[in-house]
Coordinates of C-alpha atoms in Angstrom, one line a residue:
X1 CA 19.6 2.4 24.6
X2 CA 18.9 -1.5 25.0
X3 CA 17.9 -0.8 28.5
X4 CA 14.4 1.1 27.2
X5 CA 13.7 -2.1 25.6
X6 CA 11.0 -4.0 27.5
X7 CA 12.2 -8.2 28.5
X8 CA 9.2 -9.7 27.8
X9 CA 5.9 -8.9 25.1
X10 CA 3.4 -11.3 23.0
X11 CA 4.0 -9.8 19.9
X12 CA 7.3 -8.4 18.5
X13 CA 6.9 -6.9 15.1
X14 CA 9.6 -6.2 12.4
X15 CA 9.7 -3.8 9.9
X16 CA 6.8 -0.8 9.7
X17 CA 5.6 -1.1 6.5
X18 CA 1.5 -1.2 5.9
X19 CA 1.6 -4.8 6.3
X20 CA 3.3 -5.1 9.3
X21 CA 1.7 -1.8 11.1
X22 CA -1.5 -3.1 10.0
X23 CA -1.3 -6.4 12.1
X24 CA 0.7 -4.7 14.9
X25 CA -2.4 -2.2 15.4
X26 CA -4.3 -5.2 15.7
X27 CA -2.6 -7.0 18.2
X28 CA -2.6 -3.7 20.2
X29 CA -6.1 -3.2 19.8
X30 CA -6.8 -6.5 21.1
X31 CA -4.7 -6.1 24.6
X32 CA -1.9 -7.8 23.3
X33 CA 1.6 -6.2 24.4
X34 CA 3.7 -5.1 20.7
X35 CA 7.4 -4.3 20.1
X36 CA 7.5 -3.0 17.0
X37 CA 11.3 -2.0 15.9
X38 CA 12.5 -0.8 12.2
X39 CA 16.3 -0.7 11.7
X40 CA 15.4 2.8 9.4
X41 CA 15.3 6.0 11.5
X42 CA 11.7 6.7 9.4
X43 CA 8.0 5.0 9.7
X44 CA 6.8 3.0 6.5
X45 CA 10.0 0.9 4.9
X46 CA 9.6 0.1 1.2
X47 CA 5.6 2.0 2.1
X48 CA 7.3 5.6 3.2
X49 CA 6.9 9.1 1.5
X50 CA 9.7 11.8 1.6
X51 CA 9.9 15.4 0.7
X52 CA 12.3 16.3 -2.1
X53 CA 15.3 16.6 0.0
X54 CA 14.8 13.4 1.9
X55 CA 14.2 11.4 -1.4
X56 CA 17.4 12.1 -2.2
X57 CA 19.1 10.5 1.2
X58 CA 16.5 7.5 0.9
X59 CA 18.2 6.8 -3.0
X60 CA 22.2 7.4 -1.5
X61 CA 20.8 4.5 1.1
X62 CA 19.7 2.6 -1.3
X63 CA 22.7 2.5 -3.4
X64 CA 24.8 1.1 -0.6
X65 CA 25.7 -2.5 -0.1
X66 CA 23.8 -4.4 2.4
X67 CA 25.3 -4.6 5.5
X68 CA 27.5 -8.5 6.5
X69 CA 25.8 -10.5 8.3
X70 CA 26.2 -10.5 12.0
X71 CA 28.2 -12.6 14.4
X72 CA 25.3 -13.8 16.8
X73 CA 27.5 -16.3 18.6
X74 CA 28.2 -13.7 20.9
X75 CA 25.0 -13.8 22.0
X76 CA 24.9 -17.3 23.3
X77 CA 25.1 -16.7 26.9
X78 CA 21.4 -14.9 26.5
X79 CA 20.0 -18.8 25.5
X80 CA 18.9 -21.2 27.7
X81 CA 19.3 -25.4 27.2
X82 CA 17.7 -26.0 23.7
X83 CA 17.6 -22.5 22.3
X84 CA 19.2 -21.4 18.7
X85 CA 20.0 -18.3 17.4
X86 CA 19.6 -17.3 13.6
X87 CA 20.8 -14.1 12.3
X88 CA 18.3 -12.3 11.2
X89 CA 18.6 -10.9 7.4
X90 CA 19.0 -7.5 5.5
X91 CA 17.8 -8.0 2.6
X92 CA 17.6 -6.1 -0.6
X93 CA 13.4 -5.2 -1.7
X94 CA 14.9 -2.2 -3.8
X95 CA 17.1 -2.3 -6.7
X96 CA 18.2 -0.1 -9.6
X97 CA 17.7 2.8 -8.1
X98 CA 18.4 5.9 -10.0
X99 CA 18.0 10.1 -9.8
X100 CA 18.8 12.7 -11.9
X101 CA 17.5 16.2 -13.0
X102 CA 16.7 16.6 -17.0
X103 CA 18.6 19.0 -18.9
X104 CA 15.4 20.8 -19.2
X105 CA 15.4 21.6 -15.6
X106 CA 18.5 24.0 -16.0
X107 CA 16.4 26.4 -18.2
X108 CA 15.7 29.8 -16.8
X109 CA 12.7 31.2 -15.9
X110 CA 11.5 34.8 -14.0
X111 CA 10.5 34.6 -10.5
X112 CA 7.9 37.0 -9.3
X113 CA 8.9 38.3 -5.9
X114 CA 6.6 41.0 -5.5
X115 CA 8.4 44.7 -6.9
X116 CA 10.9 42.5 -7.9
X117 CA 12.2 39.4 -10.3
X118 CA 14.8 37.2 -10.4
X119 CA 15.7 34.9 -12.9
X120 CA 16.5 31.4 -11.6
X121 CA 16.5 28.1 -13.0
X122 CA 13.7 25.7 -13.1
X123 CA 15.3 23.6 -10.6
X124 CA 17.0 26.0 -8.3
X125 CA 13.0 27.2 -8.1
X126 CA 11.4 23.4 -7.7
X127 CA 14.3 23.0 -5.1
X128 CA 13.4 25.9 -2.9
X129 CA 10.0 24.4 -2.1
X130 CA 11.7 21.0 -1.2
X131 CA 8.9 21.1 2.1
X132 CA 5.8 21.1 -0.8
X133 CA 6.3 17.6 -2.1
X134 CA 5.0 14.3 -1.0
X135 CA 7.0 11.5 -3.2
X136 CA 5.8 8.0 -2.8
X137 CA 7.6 5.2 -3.0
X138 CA 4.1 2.9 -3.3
X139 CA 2.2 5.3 -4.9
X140 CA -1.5 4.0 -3.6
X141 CA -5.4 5.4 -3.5
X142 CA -7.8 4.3 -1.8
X143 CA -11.3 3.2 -3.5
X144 CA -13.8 4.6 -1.5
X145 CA -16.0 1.2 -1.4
X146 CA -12.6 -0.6 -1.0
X147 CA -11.6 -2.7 2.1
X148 CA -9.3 0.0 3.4
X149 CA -11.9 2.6 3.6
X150 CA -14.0 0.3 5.6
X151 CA -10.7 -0.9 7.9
X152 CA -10.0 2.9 8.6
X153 CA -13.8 3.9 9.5
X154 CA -14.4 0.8 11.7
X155 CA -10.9 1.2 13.5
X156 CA -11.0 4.9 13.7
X157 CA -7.6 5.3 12.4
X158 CA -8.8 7.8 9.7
X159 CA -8.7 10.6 12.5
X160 CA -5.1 10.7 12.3
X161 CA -5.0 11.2 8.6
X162 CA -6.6 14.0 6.1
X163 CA -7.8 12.5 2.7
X164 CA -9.2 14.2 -0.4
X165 CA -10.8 13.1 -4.0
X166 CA -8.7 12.1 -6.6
X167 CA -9.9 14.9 -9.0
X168 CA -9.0 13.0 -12.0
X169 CA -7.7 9.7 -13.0
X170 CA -5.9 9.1 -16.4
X171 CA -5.4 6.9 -19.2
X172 CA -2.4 6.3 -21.4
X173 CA -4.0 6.9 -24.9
X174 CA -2.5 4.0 -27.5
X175 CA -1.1 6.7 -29.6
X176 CA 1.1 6.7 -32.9
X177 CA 2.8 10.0 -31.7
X178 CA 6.2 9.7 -30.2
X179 CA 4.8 11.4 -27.1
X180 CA 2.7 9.6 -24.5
X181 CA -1.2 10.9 -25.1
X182 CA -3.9 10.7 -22.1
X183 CA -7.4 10.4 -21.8
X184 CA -9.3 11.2 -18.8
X185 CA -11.7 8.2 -17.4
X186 CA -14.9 8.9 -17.3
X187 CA -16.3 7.6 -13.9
X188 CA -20.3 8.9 -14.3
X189 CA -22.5 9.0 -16.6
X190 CA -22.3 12.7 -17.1
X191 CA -18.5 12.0 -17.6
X192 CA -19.0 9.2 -20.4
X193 CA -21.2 11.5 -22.8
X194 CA -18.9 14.4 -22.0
X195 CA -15.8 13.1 -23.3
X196 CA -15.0 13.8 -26.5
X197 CA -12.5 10.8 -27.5
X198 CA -15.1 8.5 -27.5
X199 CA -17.6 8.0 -30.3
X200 CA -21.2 8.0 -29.3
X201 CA -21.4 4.3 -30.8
X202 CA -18.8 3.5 -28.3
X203 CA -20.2 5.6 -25.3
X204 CA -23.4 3.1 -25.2
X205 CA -21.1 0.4 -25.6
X206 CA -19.8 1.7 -22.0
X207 CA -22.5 2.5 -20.6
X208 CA -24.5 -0.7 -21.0
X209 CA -21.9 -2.4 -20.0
X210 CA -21.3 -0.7 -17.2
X211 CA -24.9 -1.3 -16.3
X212 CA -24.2 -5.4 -17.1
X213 CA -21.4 -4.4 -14.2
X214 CA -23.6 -3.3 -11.8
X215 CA -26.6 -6.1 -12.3
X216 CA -23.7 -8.5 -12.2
X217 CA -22.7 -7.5 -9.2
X218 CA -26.3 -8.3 -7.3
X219 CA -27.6 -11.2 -9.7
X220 CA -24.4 -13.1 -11.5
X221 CA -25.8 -16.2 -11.8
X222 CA -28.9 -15.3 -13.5
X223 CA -27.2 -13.0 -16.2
X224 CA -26.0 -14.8 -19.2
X225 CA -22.7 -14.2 -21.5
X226 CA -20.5 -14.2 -19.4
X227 CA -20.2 -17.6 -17.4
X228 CA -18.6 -19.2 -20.2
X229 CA -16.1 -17.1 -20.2
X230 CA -15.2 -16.9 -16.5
X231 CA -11.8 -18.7 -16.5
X232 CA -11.0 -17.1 -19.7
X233 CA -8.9 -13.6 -20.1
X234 CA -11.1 -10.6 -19.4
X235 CA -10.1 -9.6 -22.6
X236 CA -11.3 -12.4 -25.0
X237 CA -14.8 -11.0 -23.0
X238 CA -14.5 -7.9 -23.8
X239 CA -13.9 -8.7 -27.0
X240 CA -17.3 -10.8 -27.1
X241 CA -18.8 -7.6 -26.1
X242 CA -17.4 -5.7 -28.8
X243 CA -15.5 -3.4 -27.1
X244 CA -12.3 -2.8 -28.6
X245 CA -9.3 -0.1 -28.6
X246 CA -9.2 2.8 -27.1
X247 CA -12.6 1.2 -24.8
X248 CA -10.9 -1.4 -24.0
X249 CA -8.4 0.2 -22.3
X250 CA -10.6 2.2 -20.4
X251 CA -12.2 -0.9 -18.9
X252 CA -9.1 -3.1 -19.0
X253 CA -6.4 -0.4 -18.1
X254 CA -8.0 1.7 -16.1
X255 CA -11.6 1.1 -14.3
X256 CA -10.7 -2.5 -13.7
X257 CA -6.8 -1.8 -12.5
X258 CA -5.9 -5.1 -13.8
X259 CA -3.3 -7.3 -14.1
X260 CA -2.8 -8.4 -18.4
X261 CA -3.6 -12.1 -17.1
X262 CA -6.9 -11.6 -15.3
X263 CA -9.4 -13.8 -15.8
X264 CA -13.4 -12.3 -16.6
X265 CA -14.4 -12.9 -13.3
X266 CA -11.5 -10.7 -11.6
X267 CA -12.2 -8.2 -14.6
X268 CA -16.0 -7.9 -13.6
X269 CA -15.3 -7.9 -10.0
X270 CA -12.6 -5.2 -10.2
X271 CA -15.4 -3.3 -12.9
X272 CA -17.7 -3.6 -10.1
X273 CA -15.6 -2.4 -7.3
X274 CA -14.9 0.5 -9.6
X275 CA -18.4 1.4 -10.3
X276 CA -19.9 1.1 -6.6
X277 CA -17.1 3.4 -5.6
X278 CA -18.2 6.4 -7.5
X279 CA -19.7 9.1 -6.0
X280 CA -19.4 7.9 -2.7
X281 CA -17.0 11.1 -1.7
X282 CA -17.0 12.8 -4.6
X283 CA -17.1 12.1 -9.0
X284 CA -14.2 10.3 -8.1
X285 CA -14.1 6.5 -6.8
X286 CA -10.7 7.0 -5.4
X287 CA -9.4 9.0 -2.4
X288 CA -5.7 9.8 -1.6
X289 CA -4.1 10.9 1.6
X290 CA -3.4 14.4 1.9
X291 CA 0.4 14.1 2.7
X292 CA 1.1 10.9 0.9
X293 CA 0.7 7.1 0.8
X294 CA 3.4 6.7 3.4
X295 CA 0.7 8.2 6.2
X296 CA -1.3 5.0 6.2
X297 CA 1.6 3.0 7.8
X298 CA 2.2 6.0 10.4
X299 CA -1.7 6.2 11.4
X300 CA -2.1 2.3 11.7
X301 CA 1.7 2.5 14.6
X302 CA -0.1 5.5 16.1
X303 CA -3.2 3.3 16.7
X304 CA -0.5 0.7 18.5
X305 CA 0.7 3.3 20.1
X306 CA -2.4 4.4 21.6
X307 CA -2.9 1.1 23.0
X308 CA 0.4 0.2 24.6
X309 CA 2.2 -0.3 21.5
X310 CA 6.4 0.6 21.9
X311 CA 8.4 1.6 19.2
X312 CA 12.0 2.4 18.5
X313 CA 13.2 3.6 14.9
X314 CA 16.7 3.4 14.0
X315 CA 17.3 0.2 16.8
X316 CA 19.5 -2.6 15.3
X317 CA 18.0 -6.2 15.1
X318 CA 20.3 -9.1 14.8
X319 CA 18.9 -12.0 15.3
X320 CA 16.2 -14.5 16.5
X321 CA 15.6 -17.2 19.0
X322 CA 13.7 -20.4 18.7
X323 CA 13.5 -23.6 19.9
X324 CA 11.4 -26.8 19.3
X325 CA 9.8 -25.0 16.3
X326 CA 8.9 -21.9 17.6
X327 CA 10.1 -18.6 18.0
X328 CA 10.7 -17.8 21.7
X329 CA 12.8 -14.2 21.4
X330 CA 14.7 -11.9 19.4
X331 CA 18.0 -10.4 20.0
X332 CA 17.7 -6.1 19.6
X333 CA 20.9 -4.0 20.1
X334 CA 22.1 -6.8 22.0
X335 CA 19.2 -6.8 24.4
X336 CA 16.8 -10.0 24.7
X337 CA 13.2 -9.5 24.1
X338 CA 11.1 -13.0 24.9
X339 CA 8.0 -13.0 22.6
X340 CA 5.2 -15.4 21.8
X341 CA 5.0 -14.5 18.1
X342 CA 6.9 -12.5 15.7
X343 CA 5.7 -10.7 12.5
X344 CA 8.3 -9.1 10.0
X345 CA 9.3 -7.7 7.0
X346 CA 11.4 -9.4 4.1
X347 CA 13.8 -7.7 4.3
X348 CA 14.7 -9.2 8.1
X349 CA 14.4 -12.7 6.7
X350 CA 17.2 -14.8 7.3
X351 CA 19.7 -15.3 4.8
X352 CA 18.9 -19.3 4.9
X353 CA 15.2 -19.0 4.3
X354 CA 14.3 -19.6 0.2
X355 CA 11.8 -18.2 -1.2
X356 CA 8.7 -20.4 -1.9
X357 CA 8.5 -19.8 -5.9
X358 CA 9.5 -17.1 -8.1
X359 CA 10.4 -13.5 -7.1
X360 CA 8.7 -10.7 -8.6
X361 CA 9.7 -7.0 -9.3
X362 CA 7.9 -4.2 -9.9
X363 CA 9.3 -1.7 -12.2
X364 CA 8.6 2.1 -11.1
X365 CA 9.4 5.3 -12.1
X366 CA 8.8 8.6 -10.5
X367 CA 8.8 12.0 -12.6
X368 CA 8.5 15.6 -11.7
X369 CA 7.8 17.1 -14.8
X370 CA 6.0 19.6 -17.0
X371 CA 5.7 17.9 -20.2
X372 CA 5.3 14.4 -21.5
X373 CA 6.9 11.2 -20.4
X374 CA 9.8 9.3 -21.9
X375 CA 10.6 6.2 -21.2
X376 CA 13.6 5.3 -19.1
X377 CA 15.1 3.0 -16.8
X378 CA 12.8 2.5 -13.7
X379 CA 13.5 1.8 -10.1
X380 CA 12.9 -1.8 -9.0
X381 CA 10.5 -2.7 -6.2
X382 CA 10.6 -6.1 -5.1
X383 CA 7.0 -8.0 -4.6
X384 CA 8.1 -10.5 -2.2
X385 CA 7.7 -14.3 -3.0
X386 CA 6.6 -16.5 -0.7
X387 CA 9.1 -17.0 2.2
X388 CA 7.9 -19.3 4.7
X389 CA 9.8 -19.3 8.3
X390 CA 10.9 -22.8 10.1
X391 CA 8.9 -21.3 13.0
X392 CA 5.3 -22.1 13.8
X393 CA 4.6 -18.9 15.4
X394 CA 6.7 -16.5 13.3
X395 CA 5.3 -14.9 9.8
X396 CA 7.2 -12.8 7.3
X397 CA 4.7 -10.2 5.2
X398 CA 4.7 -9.8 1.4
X399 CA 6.1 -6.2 0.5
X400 CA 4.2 -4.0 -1.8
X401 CA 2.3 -5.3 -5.0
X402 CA 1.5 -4.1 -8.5
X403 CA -2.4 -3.1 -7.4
X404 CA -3.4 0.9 -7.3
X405 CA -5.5 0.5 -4.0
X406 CA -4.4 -1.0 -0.8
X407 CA -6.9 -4.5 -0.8
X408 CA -4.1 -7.1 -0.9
X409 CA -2.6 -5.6 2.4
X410 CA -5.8 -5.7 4.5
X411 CA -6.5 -9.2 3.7
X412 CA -3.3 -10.4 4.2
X413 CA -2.9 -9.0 7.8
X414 CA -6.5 -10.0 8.3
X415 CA -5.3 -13.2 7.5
X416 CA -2.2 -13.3 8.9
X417 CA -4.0 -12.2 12.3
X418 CA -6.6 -14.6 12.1
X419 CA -4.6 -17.5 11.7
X420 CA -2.6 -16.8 15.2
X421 CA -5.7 -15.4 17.0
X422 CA -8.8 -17.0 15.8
X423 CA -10.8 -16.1 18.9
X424 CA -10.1 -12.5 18.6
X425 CA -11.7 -9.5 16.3
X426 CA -9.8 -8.0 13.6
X427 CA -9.4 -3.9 14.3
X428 CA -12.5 -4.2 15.9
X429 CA -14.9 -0.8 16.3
X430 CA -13.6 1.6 19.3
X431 CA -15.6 1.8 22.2
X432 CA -18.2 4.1 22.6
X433 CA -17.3 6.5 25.3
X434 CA -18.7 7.2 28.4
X435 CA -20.7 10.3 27.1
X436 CA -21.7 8.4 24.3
X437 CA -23.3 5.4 26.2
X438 CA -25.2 7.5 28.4
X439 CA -27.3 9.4 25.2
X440 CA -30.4 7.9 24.2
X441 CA -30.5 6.1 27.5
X442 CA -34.7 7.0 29.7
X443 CA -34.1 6.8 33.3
X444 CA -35.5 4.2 34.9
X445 CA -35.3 1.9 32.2
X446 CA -33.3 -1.3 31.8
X447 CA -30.3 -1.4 29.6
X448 CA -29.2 -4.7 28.1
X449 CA -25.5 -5.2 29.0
X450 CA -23.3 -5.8 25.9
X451 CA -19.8 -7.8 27.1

């Protein structure tokens, strides 16, 4: 299979998780040649989506020991004088990884099959429509004024997805019960004096401060009450504003989608990015891909694709080549591919690259389920530290973060893509097409040329 592989491109990219996919659309997009290989035999890495069959294989993976690391002296007749290799890594971003089916799942229950009925249990009957589920292993929506919105309308990659409104969004109530509670967000104003959890002395606390929100958001520095405050937790704000409890969640929790240790201004700004978002599509400021978050990825490598991009799933990579500083190749299935720069994954990091500060790990659970949530051990997804290469021209992506909406990945491959090609546009517009540029055009007239 090496022999597909091309000898020489500008850009060789690791791993196809958003990140990564992101900046190797890009590169594409910008006449650049892209390699993009992934050891898995599926699009997306830590980012993908499976059905409920293929869940199942993705967690038996997952459970297995990473593989030794490989013998790349074997590869050093492909140097030249003054080349090195380093064995590329195979890191672990998941851990803890557990399934299993609830006792509740072997009830029985009656299956309607036209004139006739069976009985079956509940999870011989979810089973049988393995094809009808989407599980995500970044669960992800996209606000609708976010910067991923804008990134798939300006490059055009939203063609190759189908999105819908999130028809509601959800709110753990803080709730004495032994079960989990929820309270639906309101999003409009029509929503806030419809709910009927809230008291009306703390549905004009929301709204005007939602208002405050949206003047904020045009004229900051000439409202007052809050500047003092800006470095401080949102919440010691919020408090200030009186809004307390179950409010507070609402705004803390769940409008702003914030981290406990944001500061007021990141609260407000998050508040605001909430607020602008509604009604855009729909009641709801948040859309979703139709067939789950683990799309995106696959729509940004089919944008590569269309412009010259290669890709091979399931291709082993084992090592890099560098010399003086730089990366100048990377050893795939034994073949040598010459590159100018390289952009990968953690998980390909080699073994003798530290990580830049602490690690962080997301803890995650995913339930199908009919009735209220327990807690229980969760998966562990790992938010990659900072790992910085030896390598001037060689970059290793953060994995997936804590956030609801996809914002942190668009700037970082922005900024990841600026900082190697400053002179070029970021997923810039497509252009028009031939039919297009003629329309609007009077005979006879003079265009002006745009390069």
């Amino acid at each position: 299979m090496s022999e597909s592989l091309p000898d020489t491109v500008d850009v060789v990219v690791l791993g196809t998780g958003l990140t990564e996919s992101i900046i190797a659309a890009a590169c594409s997009r910008s006449g650049f040649s892209v390699l993009h290989l992934d050891r898995n035999k599926f699009y997306g890495g830590d980012w993908a989506s499976f059905n409920l069959t293929t869940i199942g294989d993705w967690v038996e993976q997952q459970k297995k020991a990473p593989d030794g690391e490989v013998d790349v002296s074997k590869y050093s007749d492909k140097l030249t004088e003054g080349e090195s290799l380093m064995a590329l890594g195979a890191r672990k971003t998941v851990r803890n990884v557990h399934q299993e089916w609830l006792p509740g799942s072997e009830a029985m229950m009656t299956v309607d099959k036209g004139d006739n009925a069976e009985q079956k249990t509940i999870r011989e009957v979810v089973e049988s429509e393995w094809r009808r589920f989407s599980i995500d292993l970044v669960p992800k929506v996209l606000l609708a004024r976010g910067s991923m919105v804008q990134t798939l309308c300006d490059s055009e990659v939203a063609k190759y997805a189908e999105f819908k409104c999130v028809d509601r969004f959800l709110c753990i109530r803080d709730d004495s019960e032994e079960k989990l509670a929820y309270s639906r967000v309101p999003c409009s104003k029509g929503d806030i004096f419809q709910d009927e959890t809230l008291e009306m002395v703390d549905k004009r606390r929301l709204m005007k401060f939602m208002t405050f929100c949206l003047e904020w958001n045009t004229k900051a520095d000439e409202l007052e009450g809050w500047k003092e405050y800006q470095d401080e937790p949102f919440e010691k704000f919020l408090e200030s504003q009186e809004i307390t409890g179950e409010l507070r969640s609402y705004i803390a929790d769940a409008i702003g989608i914030l981290h406990p240790n944001a500061t007021t201004k990141e609260g407000l700004t998050a508040v605001c990015r909430f607020v602008d978002s509604v009604g855009r599509f729909g009641p709801s400021p948040f859309l979703t891909s139709l067939y789950g978050s683990g799309e995106i990825p696959q729509c940004f490598c089919r944008l590569c694709a269309v412009f010259g991009g290669l890709y091979c799933l399931g291709r082993p990579v084992e090592a890099l080549i560098h010399k003086d500083g730089k990366v100048v190749g990377i050893i795939a299935d034994g073949h040598r591919v010459n590159c100018t720069h390289l952009i990968m994954s953690s998980e390909y990091v080699p073994a003798e690259v530290k990580s830049q500060g602490e690690e962080k790990w997301i803890d995650r659970a995913v339930y199908i389920t009919n009735k209220s949530i327990w807690t229980e051990e969760k998966e562990h997804v790992l938010t990659t530290a900072s790992l910085e290469l030896p390598m001037d021209n060689a970059v290793c992506v953060s994995g997936a973060d804590h956030a609801l909406d996809y914002a942190t990945s668009i700037d970082e491959a922005q900024r990841v893509f600026s900082t190697f090609w400053p002179d070029r546009d970021f997923l810039p517009r497509s252009l028009p097409k031939p039919e297009e540029e003629d329309e609007g055009v009077v005979e006879g007239e003079p265009v002006e040329q745009v390069a």
